[in-house]
Every structure is written in C-alpha cells, then in structure tokens.
PDB file of C-alpha atoms and ligand atoms in Angstrom:
ATOM      1  CA  MET A   1       6.435  24.886 -10.744  1.00 96.00           C
ATOM      2  CA  LYS A   2       7.561  21.275 -10.138  1.00 98.00           C
ATOM      3  CA  LEU A   3       5.237  18.511 -11.341  1.00 98.00           C
ATOM      4  CA  ALA A   4       4.894  14.506 -10.120  1.00 98.00           C
ATOM      5  CA  GLY A   5       1.729  12.098 -11.047  1.00 98.00           C
ATOM      6  CA  VAL A   6       0.474   8.740 -10.731  1.00 98.00           C
ATOM      7  CA  ILE A   7       1.329   6.031 -13.629  1.00 98.00           C
ATOM      8  CA  GLY A   8      -1.258   3.641 -13.984  1.00 98.00           C
ATOM      9  CA  ASP A   9      -4.159   2.409 -15.817  1.00 97.00           C
ATOM     10  CA  PRO A  10      -6.450   3.426 -15.553  1.00 95.00           C
ATOM     11  CA  VAL A  11      -5.810   6.103 -12.644  1.00 96.00           C
ATOM     12  CA  GLY A  12      -8.991   7.990 -12.858  1.00 92.00           C
ATOM     13  CA  HIS A  13     -10.272   6.744  -9.571  1.00 91.00           C
ATOM     14  CA  SER A  14      -6.815   7.674  -7.473  1.00 95.00           C
ATOM     15  CA  LEU A  15      -7.020   9.744  -4.568  1.00 97.00           C
ATOM     16  CA  SER A  16      -3.209  10.588  -5.104  1.00 98.00           C
ATOM     17  CA  PRO A  17      -3.666  13.686  -7.144  1.00 98.00           C
ATOM     18  CA  THR A  18      -6.375  15.021  -4.561  1.00 98.00           C
ATOM     19  CA  PHE A  19      -4.272  14.035  -1.264  1.00 98.00           C
ATOM     20  CA  GLN A  20      -0.997  15.004  -2.452  1.00 98.00           C
ATOM     21  CA  GLY A  21      -1.552  18.474  -3.995  1.00 98.00           C
ATOM     22  CA  ALA A  22      -3.548  19.016  -0.744  1.00 98.00           C
ATOM     23  CA  ALA A  23      -0.112  18.352   0.426  1.00 98.00           C
ATOM     24  CA  PHE A  24       2.087  20.462  -1.939  1.00 98.00           C
ATOM     25  CA  ARG A  25      -0.190  23.359  -0.918  1.00 98.00           C
ATOM     26  CA  ALA A  26      -0.045  22.896   2.727  1.00 98.00           C
ATOM     27  CA  ALA A  27       4.129  22.556   2.767  1.00 98.00           C
ATOM     28  CA  GLY A  28       4.574  25.590   0.004  1.00 97.00           C
ATOM     29  CA  ILE A  29       5.535  23.864  -2.450  1.00 97.00           C
ATOM     30  CA  ASP A  30       5.327  25.498  -6.139  1.00 97.00           C
ATOM     31  CA  ALA A  31       4.142  21.935  -7.414  1.00 98.00           C
ATOM     32  CA  ARG A  32       1.673  20.039  -9.201  1.00 98.00           C
ATOM     33  CA  TYR A  33       0.485  16.099  -9.197  1.00 98.00           C
ATOM     34  CA  GLU A  34      -1.748  14.858 -12.023  1.00 98.00           C
ATOM     35  CA  ALA A  35      -2.752  11.694 -12.730  1.00 98.00           C
ATOM     36  CA  TRP A  36      -0.973  10.451 -16.256  1.00 98.00           C
ATOM     37  CA  PRO A  37      -3.108   7.388 -17.591  1.00 98.00           C
ATOM     38  CA  THR A  38      -0.441   5.445 -19.428  1.00 98.00           C
ATOM     39  CA  PRO A  39      -0.951   2.348 -21.377  1.00 98.00           C
ATOM     40  CA  LEU A  40       1.737  -0.853 -21.353  1.00 98.00           C
ATOM     41  CA  ALA A  41       3.117   0.597 -25.443  1.00 98.00           C
ATOM     42  CA  ALA A  42       3.536   3.822 -23.516  1.00 98.00           C
ATOM     43  CA  LEU A  43       5.171   3.484 -20.179  1.00 98.00           C
ATOM     44  CA  PRO A  44       8.614   3.851 -21.372  1.00 98.00           C
ATOM     45  CA  GLY A  45       7.752   6.880 -22.901  1.00 98.00           C
ATOM     46  CA  ARG A  46       6.535   8.059 -19.715  1.00 98.00           C
ATOM     47  CA  ILE A  47       9.207   7.161 -17.838  1.00 98.00           C
ATOM     48  CA  GLU A  48      11.503   8.894 -20.022  1.00 98.00           C
ATOM     49  CA  SER A  49       9.714  12.116 -19.349  1.00 98.00           C
ATOM     50  CA  LEU A  50      10.615  11.764 -15.553  1.00 98.00           C
ATOM     51  CA  ARG A  51      13.931  12.658 -15.940  1.00 98.00           C
ATOM     52  CA  GLY A  52      12.919  16.119 -16.912  1.00 97.00           C
ATOM     53  CA  THR A  53      14.328  19.166 -14.744  1.00 98.00           C
ATOM     54  CA  ASP A  54      10.765  19.910 -13.731  1.00 98.00           C
ATOM     55  CA  VAL A  55       9.580  16.212 -12.730  1.00 98.00           C
ATOM     56  CA  LEU A  56      10.134  15.296  -8.953  1.00 98.00           C
ATOM     57  CA  GLY A  57       8.970  12.048  -9.674  1.00 98.00           C
ATOM     58  CA  ALA A  58       5.990   9.706  -9.895  1.00 98.00           C
ATOM     59  CA  ASN A  59       4.192   6.956  -8.594  1.00 98.00           C
ATOM     60  CA  VAL A  60       3.644   3.887 -10.093  1.00 98.00           C
ATOM     61  CA  THR A  61       0.052   1.920  -9.753  1.00 97.00           C
ATOM     62  CA  ILE A  62      -1.870  -1.200 -11.255  1.00 94.00           C
ATOM     63  CA  PRO A  63      -0.651  -2.900 -13.632  1.00 96.00           C
ATOM     64  CA  HIS A  64       2.829  -1.316 -14.092  1.00 97.00           C
ATOM     65  CA  LYS A  65       4.606  -1.940 -10.643  1.00 97.00           C
ATOM     66  CA  GLU A  66       6.778  -5.092 -11.634  1.00 97.00           C
ATOM     67  CA  VAL A  67       7.253  -3.963 -15.444  1.00 98.00           C
ATOM     68  CA  VAL A  68       8.207  -0.383 -14.802  1.00 98.00           C
ATOM     69  CA  LEU A  69      11.749  -1.990 -13.156  1.00 98.00           C
ATOM     70  CA  PRO A  70      13.946  -2.651 -16.009  1.00 98.00           C
ATOM     71  CA  LEU A  71      13.177   1.089 -17.299  1.00 98.00           C
ATOM     72  CA  LEU A  72      14.891   2.653 -13.757  1.00 98.00           C
ATOM     73  CA  ASP A  73      18.348   3.406 -12.925  1.00 98.00           C
ATOM     74  CA  GLU A  74      18.528   2.228  -9.433  1.00 98.00           C
ATOM     75  CA  LEU A  75      16.576   0.200  -7.278  1.00 98.00           C
ATOM     76  CA  ASP A  76      16.635   0.929  -3.374  1.00 97.00           C
ATOM     77  CA  ARG A  77      16.673  -2.072  -0.885  1.00 95.00           C
ATOM     78  CA  SER A  78      12.638  -2.207  -0.547  1.00 95.00           C
ATOM     79  CA  ALA A  79      11.937  -2.655  -4.059  1.00 97.00           C
ATOM     80  CA  ALA A  80      14.937  -4.195  -4.402  1.00 96.00           C
ATOM     81  CA  LEU A  81      13.463  -7.056  -1.961  1.00 95.00           C
ATOM     82  CA  VAL A  82       9.609  -7.053  -3.363  1.00 96.00           C
ATOM     83  CA  GLY A  83      10.509  -7.013  -6.975  1.00 96.00           C
ATOM     84  CA  ALA A  84       7.532  -4.054  -7.479  1.00 97.00           C
ATOM     85  CA  VAL A  85       8.186  -0.100  -7.518  1.00 98.00           C
ATOM     86  CA  ASN A  86       5.107   2.298  -6.946  1.00 98.00           C
ATOM     87  CA  THR A  87       7.205   5.304  -5.808  1.00 98.00           C
ATOM     88  CA  ILE A  88      10.128   7.034  -8.447  1.00 98.00           C
ATOM     89  CA  VAL A  89      12.443   9.787  -7.310  1.00 98.00           C
ATOM     90  CA  ASN A  90      13.903  11.888 -10.233  1.00 98.00           C
ATOM     91  CA  HIS A  91      17.552  12.590  -9.043  1.00 98.00           C
ATOM     92  CA  GLU A  92      18.926  14.976 -11.586  1.00 97.00           C
ATOM     93  CA  GLY A  93      17.613  12.716 -14.872  1.00 98.00           C
ATOM     94  CA  ARG A  94      18.848   9.319 -12.760  1.00 98.00           C
ATOM     95  CA  LEU A  95      15.560   7.702 -11.747  1.00 98.00           C
ATOM     96  CA  VAL A  96      15.352   5.679  -8.504  1.00 98.00           C
ATOM     97  CA  GLY A  97      12.693   3.221  -7.658  1.00 98.00           C
ATOM     98  CA  HIS A  98      11.046   2.662  -4.211  1.00 98.00           C
ATOM     99  CA  ASN A  99       8.790   0.682  -2.767  1.00 97.00           C
ATOM    100  CA  THR A 100       6.640   2.310   0.113  1.00 98.00           C
ATOM    101  CA  ASP A 101       3.369   0.308  -0.195  1.00 97.00           C
ATOM    102  CA  GLY A 102       4.771  -2.102   2.826  1.00 97.00           C
ATOM    103  CA  ALA A 103       6.572   0.800   4.972  1.00 98.00           C
ATOM    104  CA  GLY A 104       3.736   2.875   4.464  1.00 98.00           C
ATOM    105  CA  PHE A 105       1.343  -0.075   6.002  1.00 98.00           C
ATOM    106  CA  VAL A 106       4.080  -0.251   8.902  1.00 98.00           C
ATOM    107  CA  GLU A 107       4.064   3.421   9.407  1.00 98.00           C
ATOM    108  CA  ALA A 108      -0.006   3.034   9.588  1.00 98.00           C
ATOM    109  CA  LEU A 109       0.072   0.391  12.423  1.00 98.00           C
ATOM    110  CA  ARG A 110       2.933   2.906  14.303  1.00 98.00           C
ATOM    111  CA  HIS A 111       1.148   5.991  14.105  1.00 98.00           C
ATOM    112  CA  GLU A 112      -2.886   5.552  13.517  1.00 98.00           C
ATOM    113  CA  ALA A 113      -3.127   1.845  15.638  1.00 98.00           C
ATOM    114  CA  SER A 114      -0.381   2.154  17.996  1.00 98.00           C
ATOM    115  CA  PHE A 115       1.000  -1.021  16.902  1.00 98.00           C
ATOM    116  CA  ALA A 116       4.520  -1.950  16.913  1.00 98.00           C
ATOM    117  CA  PRO A 117       4.610  -5.302  15.211  1.00 98.00           C
ATOM    118  CA  GLU A 118       8.565  -5.686  16.510  1.00 98.00           C
ATOM    119  CA  GLY A 119       8.510  -9.392  17.725  1.00 97.00           C
ATOM    120  CA  GLN A 120       4.416  -9.763  16.828  1.00 98.00           C
ATOM    121  CA  PRO A 121       2.615 -12.613  15.541  1.00 98.00           C
ATOM    122  CA  VAL A 122       0.739 -11.588  12.157  1.00 98.00           C
ATOM    123  CA  LEU A 123      -1.523 -13.156  10.453  1.00 98.00           C
ATOM    124  CA  LEU A 124      -1.910 -11.789   6.855  1.00 98.00           C
ATOM    125  CA  LEU A 125      -4.814 -13.011   4.451  1.00 98.00           C
ATOM    126  CA  GLY A 126      -3.893 -12.981   0.977  1.00 98.00           C
ATOM    127  CA  ALA A 127      -0.564 -13.512  -1.230  1.00 98.00           C
ATOM    128  CA  GLY A 128      -1.239 -11.078  -3.919  1.00 96.00           C
ATOM    129  CA  GLY A 129       0.606  -8.338  -4.540  1.00 94.00           C
ATOM    130  CA  ALA A 130      -0.497  -5.866  -2.200  1.00 95.00           C
ATOM    131  CA  ALA A 131       0.272  -9.165   0.237  1.00 97.00           C
ATOM    132  CA  ARG A 132       3.731  -9.490  -1.056  1.00 97.00           C
ATOM    133  CA  GLY A 133       4.830  -5.998   0.130  1.00 97.00           C
ATOM    134  CA  ILE A 134       3.564  -6.024   3.649  1.00 98.00           C
ATOM    135  CA  ALA A 135       4.972  -9.330   4.197  1.00 98.00           C
ATOM    136  CA  PHE A 136       8.012  -8.010   3.474  1.00 98.00           C
ATOM    137  CA  ALA A 137       7.913  -4.643   4.782  1.00 98.00           C
ATOM    138  CA  LEU A 138       6.551  -6.596   8.424  1.00 98.00           C
ATOM    139  CA  ALA A 139       8.902  -9.259   8.548  1.00 98.00           C
ATOM    140  CA  VAL A 140      12.001  -6.416   7.770  1.00 97.00           C
ATOM    141  CA  ALA A 141      10.823  -4.887  10.648  1.00 97.00           C
ATOM    142  CA  GLY A 142      10.380  -7.974  12.809  1.00 97.00           C
ATOM    143  CA  ALA A 143       7.445  -9.489  12.843  1.00 98.00           C
ATOM    144  CA  GLY A 144       6.473 -13.046  12.741  1.00 97.00           C
ATOM    145  CA  VAL A 145       4.325 -13.534   9.680  1.00 98.00           C
ATOM    146  CA  ARG A 146       2.148 -15.966   9.189  1.00 98.00           C
ATOM    147  CA  ILE A 147       0.416 -15.888   5.485  1.00 98.00           C
ATOM    148  CA  TRP A 148      -2.892 -17.983   4.246  1.00 98.00           C
ATOM    149  CA  ASN A 149      -4.445 -17.720   0.976  1.00 98.00           C
ATOM    150  CA  ARG A 150      -7.265 -18.901  -0.949  1.00 98.00           C
ATOM    151  CA  THR A 151      -4.710 -20.921  -3.294  1.00 98.00           C
ATOM    152  CA  PRO A 152      -2.474 -21.938  -1.002  1.00 98.00           C
ATOM    153  CA  ALA A 153       0.414 -22.418  -3.510  1.00 98.00           C
ATOM    154  CA  ARG A 154       0.793 -18.801  -3.555  1.00 98.00           C
ATOM    155  CA  ALA A 155       1.026 -18.524   0.747  1.00 98.00           C
ATOM    156  CA  GLU A 156       3.795 -21.207  -0.274  1.00 98.00           C
ATOM    157  CA  ARG A 157       5.705 -18.965  -2.417  1.00 98.00           C
ATOM    158  CA  LEU A 158       5.152 -15.891  -0.478  1.00 98.00           C
ATOM    159  CA  ALA A 159       6.988 -17.166   2.656  1.00 98.00           C
ATOM    160  CA  ALA A 160       9.451 -18.926   0.676  1.00 98.00           C
ATOM    161  CA  ASP A 161      10.729 -15.884  -0.967  1.00 97.00           C
ATOM    162  CA  VAL A 162      10.809 -13.923   2.174  1.00 98.00           C
ATOM    163  CA  ARG A 163      12.666 -16.466   4.146  1.00 97.00           C
ATOM    164  CA  ALA A 164      14.794 -16.765   1.350  1.00 97.00           C
ATOM    165  CA  ALA A 165      15.900 -12.884   1.858  1.00 96.00           C
ATOM    166  CA  GLY A 166      16.609 -13.957   5.422  1.00 95.00           C
ATOM    167  CA  PHE A 167      13.461 -12.660   7.157  1.00 96.00           C
ATOM    168  CA  SER A 168      10.617 -15.489   8.868  1.00 93.00           C
ATOM    169  CA  ALA A 169       7.405 -16.036   7.532  1.00 98.00           C
ATOM    170  CA  THR A 170       5.283 -19.048   7.241  1.00 98.00           C
ATOM    171  CA  ALA A 171       2.765 -20.203   4.743  1.00 98.00           C
ATOM    172  CA  VAL A 172      -0.050 -21.375   7.304  1.00 98.00           C
ATOM    173  CA  ALA A 173      -3.168 -23.522   5.826  1.00 98.00           C
ATOM    174  CA  THR A 174      -6.530 -22.147   7.227  1.00 97.00           C
ATOM    175  CA  PRO A 175      -6.888 -18.166   8.661  1.00 98.00           C
ATOM    176  CA  ASP A 176      -7.266 -18.649  12.136  1.00 97.00           C
ATOM    177  CA  PRO A 177      -6.916 -15.441  13.694  1.00 98.00           C
ATOM    178  CA  ALA A 178      -6.254 -17.901  17.261  1.00 97.00           C
ATOM    179  CA  GLY A 179      -2.682 -16.915  18.347  1.00 97.00           C
ATOM    180  CA  ALA A 180      -2.137 -13.585  16.604  1.00 98.00           C
ATOM    181  CA  ARG A 181      -1.627 -10.251  17.568  1.00 98.00           C
ATOM    182  CA  CYS A 182      -3.018  -8.061  14.498  1.00 98.00           C
ATOM    183  CA  VAL A 183      -4.795  -9.862  11.712  1.00 98.00           C
ATOM    184  CA  VAL A 184      -4.636  -8.040   7.727  1.00 98.00           C
ATOM    185  CA  ASN A 185      -6.892  -8.586   5.218  1.00 98.00           C
ATOM    186  CA  CYS A 186      -4.924  -7.795   1.765  1.00 98.00           C
ATOM    187  CA  THR A 187      -7.503  -9.911  -0.266  1.00 97.00           C
ATOM    188  CA  SER A 188      -9.591  -7.964  -2.533  1.00 96.00           C
ATOM    189  CA  VAL A 189     -13.020  -9.711  -0.498  1.00 97.00           C
ATOM    190  CA  GLY A 190     -14.879  -6.780   0.776  1.00 96.00           C
ATOM    191  CA  MET A 191     -13.859  -4.533  -1.598  1.00 95.00           C
ATOM    192  CA  GLU A 192     -16.765  -2.460  -3.203  1.00 94.00           C
ATOM    193  CA  GLY A 193     -17.813  -3.236  -6.919  1.00 94.00           C
ATOM    194  CA  THR A 194     -16.574  -7.003  -6.205  1.00 96.00           C
ATOM    195  CA  GLY A 195     -19.233  -8.762  -5.223  1.00 97.00           C
ATOM    196  CA  THR A 196     -17.808  -9.774  -1.956  1.00 96.00           C
ATOM    197  CA  GLU A 197     -18.762  -6.424  -0.222  1.00 97.00           C
ATOM    198  CA  GLY A 198     -20.688  -8.576   2.500  1.00 96.00           C
ATOM    199  CA  ASP A 199     -18.238 -11.308   3.031  1.00 96.00           C
ATOM    200  CA  THR A 200     -15.432 -11.197   5.453  1.00 96.00           C
ATOM    201  CA  PRO A 201     -12.131 -13.471   4.399  1.00 96.00           C
ATOM    202  CA  CYS A 202     -12.152 -15.129   7.904  1.00 95.00           C
ATOM    203  CA  ASP A 203     -14.027 -15.657  11.477  1.00 94.00           C
ATOM    204  CA  LEU A 204     -12.748 -12.953  14.020  1.00 95.00           C
ATOM    205  CA  HIS A 205     -14.826 -14.705  16.735  1.00 92.00           C
ATOM    206  CA  ARG A 206     -11.791 -16.682  17.212  1.00 93.00           C
ATOM    207  CA  ALA A 207      -9.462 -13.869  17.621  1.00 97.00           C
ATOM    208  CA  ASP A 208      -7.577 -13.397  21.121  1.00 97.00           C
ATOM    209  CA  PRO A 209      -9.177 -10.117  22.606  1.00 97.00           C
ATOM    210  CA  GLY A 210      -7.239  -6.871  21.789  1.00 98.00           C
ATOM    211  CA  THR A 211      -6.422  -8.407  18.677  1.00 98.00           C
ATOM    212  CA  LEU A 212      -5.497  -5.745  15.943  1.00 98.00           C
ATOM    213  CA  ALA A 213      -7.874  -5.728  12.495  1.00 98.00           C
ATOM    214  CA  VAL A 214      -6.410  -3.931   9.890  1.00 98.00           C
ATOM    215  CA  ASP A 215      -8.080  -4.046   6.273  1.00 98.00           C
ATOM    216  CA  ILE A 216      -6.276  -2.631   3.445  1.00 97.00           C
ATOM    217  CA  VAL A 217      -9.410  -1.884   1.058  1.00 96.00           C
ATOM    218  CA  TYR A 218     -10.581   1.639   2.213  1.00 94.00           C
ATOM    219  CA  LYS A 219     -13.400   1.649  -0.381  1.00 94.00           C
ATOM    220  CA  PRO A 220     -16.294   0.925   1.797  1.00 94.00           C
ATOM    221  CA  ALA A 221     -14.598   2.436   5.095  1.00 93.00           C
ATOM    222  CA  GLU A 222     -15.720   0.137   6.777  1.00 96.00           C
ATOM    223  CA  THR A 223     -15.772  -3.451   4.910  1.00 97.00           C
ATOM    224  CA  ALA A 224     -17.931  -6.077   6.732  1.00 97.00           C
ATOM    225  CA  TYR A 225     -14.610  -7.387   7.932  1.00 98.00           C
ATOM    226  CA  LEU A 226     -14.061  -4.035   9.859  1.00 98.00           C
ATOM    227  CA  LYS A 227     -17.540  -4.348  11.247  1.00 97.00           C
ATOM    228  CA  ALA A 228     -17.233  -7.600  12.264  1.00 97.00           C
ATOM    229  CA  ALA A 229     -14.047  -6.969  13.789  1.00 97.00           C
ATOM    230  CA  ARG A 230     -15.868  -4.136  15.354  1.00 97.00           C
ATOM    231  CA  ASN A 231     -18.626  -6.197  16.470  1.00 96.00           C
ATOM    232  CA  ALA A 232     -16.227  -8.768  18.314  1.00 96.00           C
ATOM    233  CA  GLY A 233     -15.090  -5.453  20.156  1.00 97.00           C
ATOM    234  CA  LEU A 234     -11.580  -5.668  18.677  1.00 98.00           C
ATOM    235  CA  PRO A 235      -9.191  -2.465  17.684  1.00 98.00           C
ATOM    236  CA  VAL A 236      -9.623  -1.771  13.833  1.00 98.00           C
ATOM    237  CA  LEU A 237      -7.513  -0.028  11.024  1.00 98.00           C
ATOM    238  CA  GLY A 238      -8.854   0.554   7.815  1.00 98.00           C
ATOM    239  CA  GLY A 239      -7.331   0.977   4.609  1.00 97.00           C
ATOM    240  CA  LEU A 240      -6.993   4.679   3.795  1.00 98.00           C
ATOM    241  CA  ALA A 241      -4.167   4.739   6.772  1.00 98.00           C
ATOM    242  CA  MET A 242      -2.219   2.716   4.460  1.00 98.00           C
ATOM    243  CA  LEU A 243      -2.423   4.614   0.959  1.00 98.00           C
ATOM    244  CA  ILE A 244      -1.869   7.794   2.977  1.00 98.00           C
ATOM    245  CA  HIS A 245       1.120   6.800   4.645  1.00 98.00           C
ATOM    246  CA  GLN A 246       2.951   5.541   1.114  1.00 98.00           C
ATOM    247  CA  GLY A 247       1.812   9.129  -0.256  1.00 98.00           C
ATOM    248  CA  ALA A 248       3.436  10.232   2.743  1.00 98.00           C
ATOM    249  CA  LEU A 249       6.750   8.512   2.430  1.00 98.00           C
ATOM    250  CA  GLY A 250       6.969   9.452  -1.551  1.00 98.00           C
ATOM    251  CA  PHE A 251       6.142  13.036  -0.575  1.00 98.00           C
ATOM    252  CA  GLU A 252       8.974  12.948   2.041  1.00 98.00           C
ATOM    253  CA  LEU A 253      11.567  11.327  -0.384  1.00 98.00           C
ATOM    254  CA  TRP A 254      10.506  13.705  -3.173  1.00 98.00           C
ATOM    255  CA  THR A 255      11.019  16.695  -1.037  1.00 98.00           C
ATOM    256  CA  GLY A 256      12.952  16.221   1.831  1.00 97.00           C
ATOM    257  CA  LEU A 257       9.682  17.322   3.741  1.00 97.00           C
ATOM    258  CA  ALA A 258       7.735  15.921   6.506  1.00 97.00           C
ATOM    259  CA  ALA A 259       4.598  15.181   5.073  1.00 98.00           C
ATOM    260  CA  PRO A 260       1.528  17.303   5.994  1.00 98.00           C
ATOM    261  CA  VAL A 261       0.251  13.650   7.114  1.00 98.00           C
ATOM    262  CA  PRO A 262      -3.600  15.281   8.764  1.00 98.00           C
ATOM    263  CA  VAL A 263      -3.994  17.619   5.546  1.00 98.00           C
ATOM    264  CA  MET A 264      -3.394  14.780   3.480  1.00 98.00           C
ATOM    265  CA  PHE A 265      -6.102  12.419   4.889  1.00 98.00           C
ATOM    266  CA  GLU A 266      -8.625  15.198   4.968  1.00 98.00           C
ATOM    267  CA  ALA A 267      -8.409  15.890   1.779  1.00 98.00           C
ATOM    268  CA  ALA A 268      -8.678  12.034   0.537  1.00 98.00           C
ATOM    269  CA  ARG A 269     -11.880  11.533   2.970  1.00 97.00           C
ATOM    270  CA  ALA A 270     -13.406  14.515   2.126  1.00 97.00           C
ATOM    271  CA  ALA A 271     -12.791  12.779  -1.924  1.00 96.00           C
ATOM    272  CA  LEU A 272     -13.922   9.950  -0.615  1.00 94.00           C
ATOM    273  CA  ALA A 273     -17.304  11.162   1.130  1.00 92.00           C
ATOM    274  CA  GLY A 274     -17.930  13.350  -2.103  1.00 88.00           C
ATOM    275  CA  ALA A 275     -17.686  10.348  -4.423  1.00 74.00           C
ATOM    276  CA  GLY A 276     -20.093   8.612  -2.107  1.00 58.00           C
ATOM    277  CA  GLN A 277     -23.047  11.616  -2.798  1.00 55.00           C
ATOM    278  CA  ARG A 278     -22.623  11.310  -6.541  1.00 50.00           C
TER     279      ARG A 278
HETATM  280  P1  ATR B 301      -3.972  -7.388  -5.391  1.00 63.91           P
HETATM  281  O1  ATR B 301      -2.294  -7.005  -6.450  1.00 63.91           O
HETATM  282  O2  ATR B 301      -4.283  -6.226  -4.853  1.00 63.91           O
HETATM  283  O3  ATR B 301      -2.963  -8.005  -3.838  1.00 63.91           O
HETATM  284  P2  ATR B 301      -3.983  -9.939  -6.614  1.00 63.91           P
HETATM  285  O4  ATR B 301      -2.802  -9.875  -7.007  1.00 63.91           O
HETATM  286  O5  ATR B 301      -4.646 -10.556  -7.679  1.00 63.91           O
HETATM  287  O6  ATR B 301      -4.443  -8.147  -5.971  1.00 63.91           O
HETATM  288  O7  ATR B 301      -4.813 -10.800  -5.482  1.00 63.91           O
HETATM  289  C1  ATR B 301      -5.495 -10.851  -4.992  1.00 63.91           C
HETATM  290  C2  ATR B 301      -5.769 -11.196  -3.330  1.00 63.91           C
HETATM  291  O8  ATR B 301      -7.587 -11.465  -2.913  1.00 63.91           O
HETATM  292  C3  ATR B 301      -4.993 -12.712  -3.762  1.00 63.91           C
HETATM  293  O9  ATR B 301      -4.456 -13.488  -2.588  1.00 63.91           O
HETATM  294  C4  ATR B 301      -6.617 -13.471  -3.819  1.00 63.91           C
HETATM  295  O10 ATR B 301      -6.009 -15.279  -4.143  1.00 63.91           O
HETATM  296  P3  ATR B 301      -6.220 -16.628  -4.943  1.00 63.91           P
HETATM  297  O11 ATR B 301      -4.533 -15.584  -4.795  1.00 63.91           O
HETATM  298  O12 ATR B 301      -6.442 -17.330  -4.153  1.00 63.91           O
HETATM  299  O13 ATR B 301      -6.745 -16.274  -6.274  1.00 63.91           O
HETATM  300  C5  ATR B 301      -7.229 -13.374  -2.669  1.00 63.91           C
HETATM  301  N1  ATR B 301      -8.829 -13.282  -3.202  1.00 63.91           N
HETATM  302  C6  ATR B 301      -9.440 -12.573  -3.841  1.00 63.91           C
HETATM  303  N2  ATR B 301     -10.707 -13.152  -4.234  1.00 63.91           N
HETATM  304  C7  ATR B 301     -10.692 -13.990  -3.027  1.00 63.91           C
HETATM  305  C8  ATR B 301     -12.232 -14.583  -2.511  1.00 63.91           C
HETATM  306  N3  ATR B 301     -13.251 -14.492  -2.946  1.00 63.91           N
HETATM  307  N4  ATR B 301     -11.862 -15.178  -1.249  1.00 63.91           N
HETATM  308  C9  ATR B 301     -10.869 -15.477  -0.967  1.00 63.91           C
HETATM  309  N5  ATR B 301      -9.539 -14.625  -1.143  1.00 63.91           N
HETATM  310  C10 ATR B 301      -9.795 -14.186  -2.612  1.00 63.91           C
END
C-alpha cells in the first residue's frame, strides 16, 4: 500500500483526501491519501517522512507553501518561478517540489471552459498567494496578464515579478473588466465565512459580451460574483475546477497515469453537498 497526503494547518476541511482517494480507487492503485495536520514546528519531520519507500508524495497547503521550499531537494520550473510548492513528489528518497496551482488553473480554463489563454487579455482581481501562481501560469501560457488589487503596491510587485521572469504583466488601477476576455476573482471576496458572501470584487456589467468570469472560490459553489456574471449573460467557471485540476496534475506526477478527472469532480461535489446538509 502506497501513501500520499496533504500537509497544512489546518487540513480538516480539505477536499483532497476525498477526491484523491476516489482517483486512486478508480485507477486501481493500491494507495491511501490522508490528511496530515502539521504545525510549523513539525514541518521538517513531516517532510523527512516523505522520503520513505511507501510514500508517493504529498500536497502542501496553507500556511506551508513557501516555508517548505528549503526542506526539499529540488524545485521544478513552476515552483521556482512562483516561489511556492503545492505538490511534492518522492523520487526514491529525493523530494521534488512542484506548483500545480497555476497550471491546474490553466488546465481548468482549457478543459472546463474551452478558453485558450494564448494572446488573450486576462484581468486578475487580487495579488495574494493564489493570484501569484495563476499570474505566472497565465503569463507562461502567453496571456496578457493585468492585475488589480485593493492594495495597489501588491499588484505592482506581482506584475514586476512576472516581468522580471521574462513574461508580460501590468498592474491596473481599477477592477474594470472592459477589454478583458477573462476576469478571475483571486480575492477572498465572496468566500463562505468571510463576511463578504454578498459582495463582488468588480462590476461585471462593464464586461465585454462573452467575457469568461472565473472564481477560484469554491464555497459557495456559486459566489455573488458568479451569480452577477450569470445574470449579465457571461459564461462562468467556478473554483472547484481549479482545485480538481491542480489535484489531477499531482495525481499524474505521483502515478504516471492520466487522472480520472470526472471521478474526482464527482467525489468532491458529493462531499460538498454532504457538508452542506450537516
Ligand atoms: P490567498 O493566498 O488566498 O491569495 P492572501 O495572500 O491573503 O490569500 O490574499 C487575499 C487577496 O484577497 C488579496 O489580494 C487581498 O487584497 P489586499 O492585498 O488588498 O489585502 C484580497 N482581499 C481580501 N479581502 C478583500 C476585500 N474585502 N476587497 C478586495 N480585496 C480583498
């Protein structure tokens, strides 16, 4: 029996054990995916334990995505570019850090919304950790990345970091969706439990017809932002797609097999619906 798990603090709410476990079962892989709650002081020991022969690897989530870097043996290009790791692969005791958050987001755009980012103007709302991975992946894919943030200095810093890596990105002063082909909410606005559930980070009535509105928040499944987009007649993509596709890329790194994406979606949706009933 092989082992994988998610490392964070807390991780009790994580959907990864549910959909990765379902993926292992569907693929006929004898492996278990566990939740590994890990306070900062325990992180070095936890990472060391991943070198065991039975361990495929792990996911890393808040608050350890950046502090984990020096504990690993090697970083792939995505992790080095973004400066954060969400996936660790154990190659016979050698730990390699990857970042599938941004690539998972781009996969979700391609496969769940039929949106090819090459050459397209994309507006990111937010400049925190989540926006960072997405900004780099979109820029690498050839999108024209525009970044707005409530605190403008953070947007300017992120755009400068993307440009310093040799890609195109600009910070913008207002969250005006006009002229963008895709607008992504990377802020926590609208997320359950934040007190902003009724709010949206921008006025989508100013968006061009056909602009794809994406939210990376997946609880609730339809945020106020996505509801406003739907009411404005825009195509929409919810946050579960990014979560599943970052996990699918991790599954592929650990197993070398194509991930059973529909099975993963179904397991995650069932868990979310079950949680909603409690
Ligand atoms: P994450 O890693 O999830 O991105 P984060 O780094 O804390 O979390 O970033 C949260 C993002 O949501 C930031 O862009 C934040 O804007 P600031 O940099 O100005 O704080 C944004 N955000 C949070 N609450 C917001 C609100 N009420 N209105 C607009 N943006 C908000």
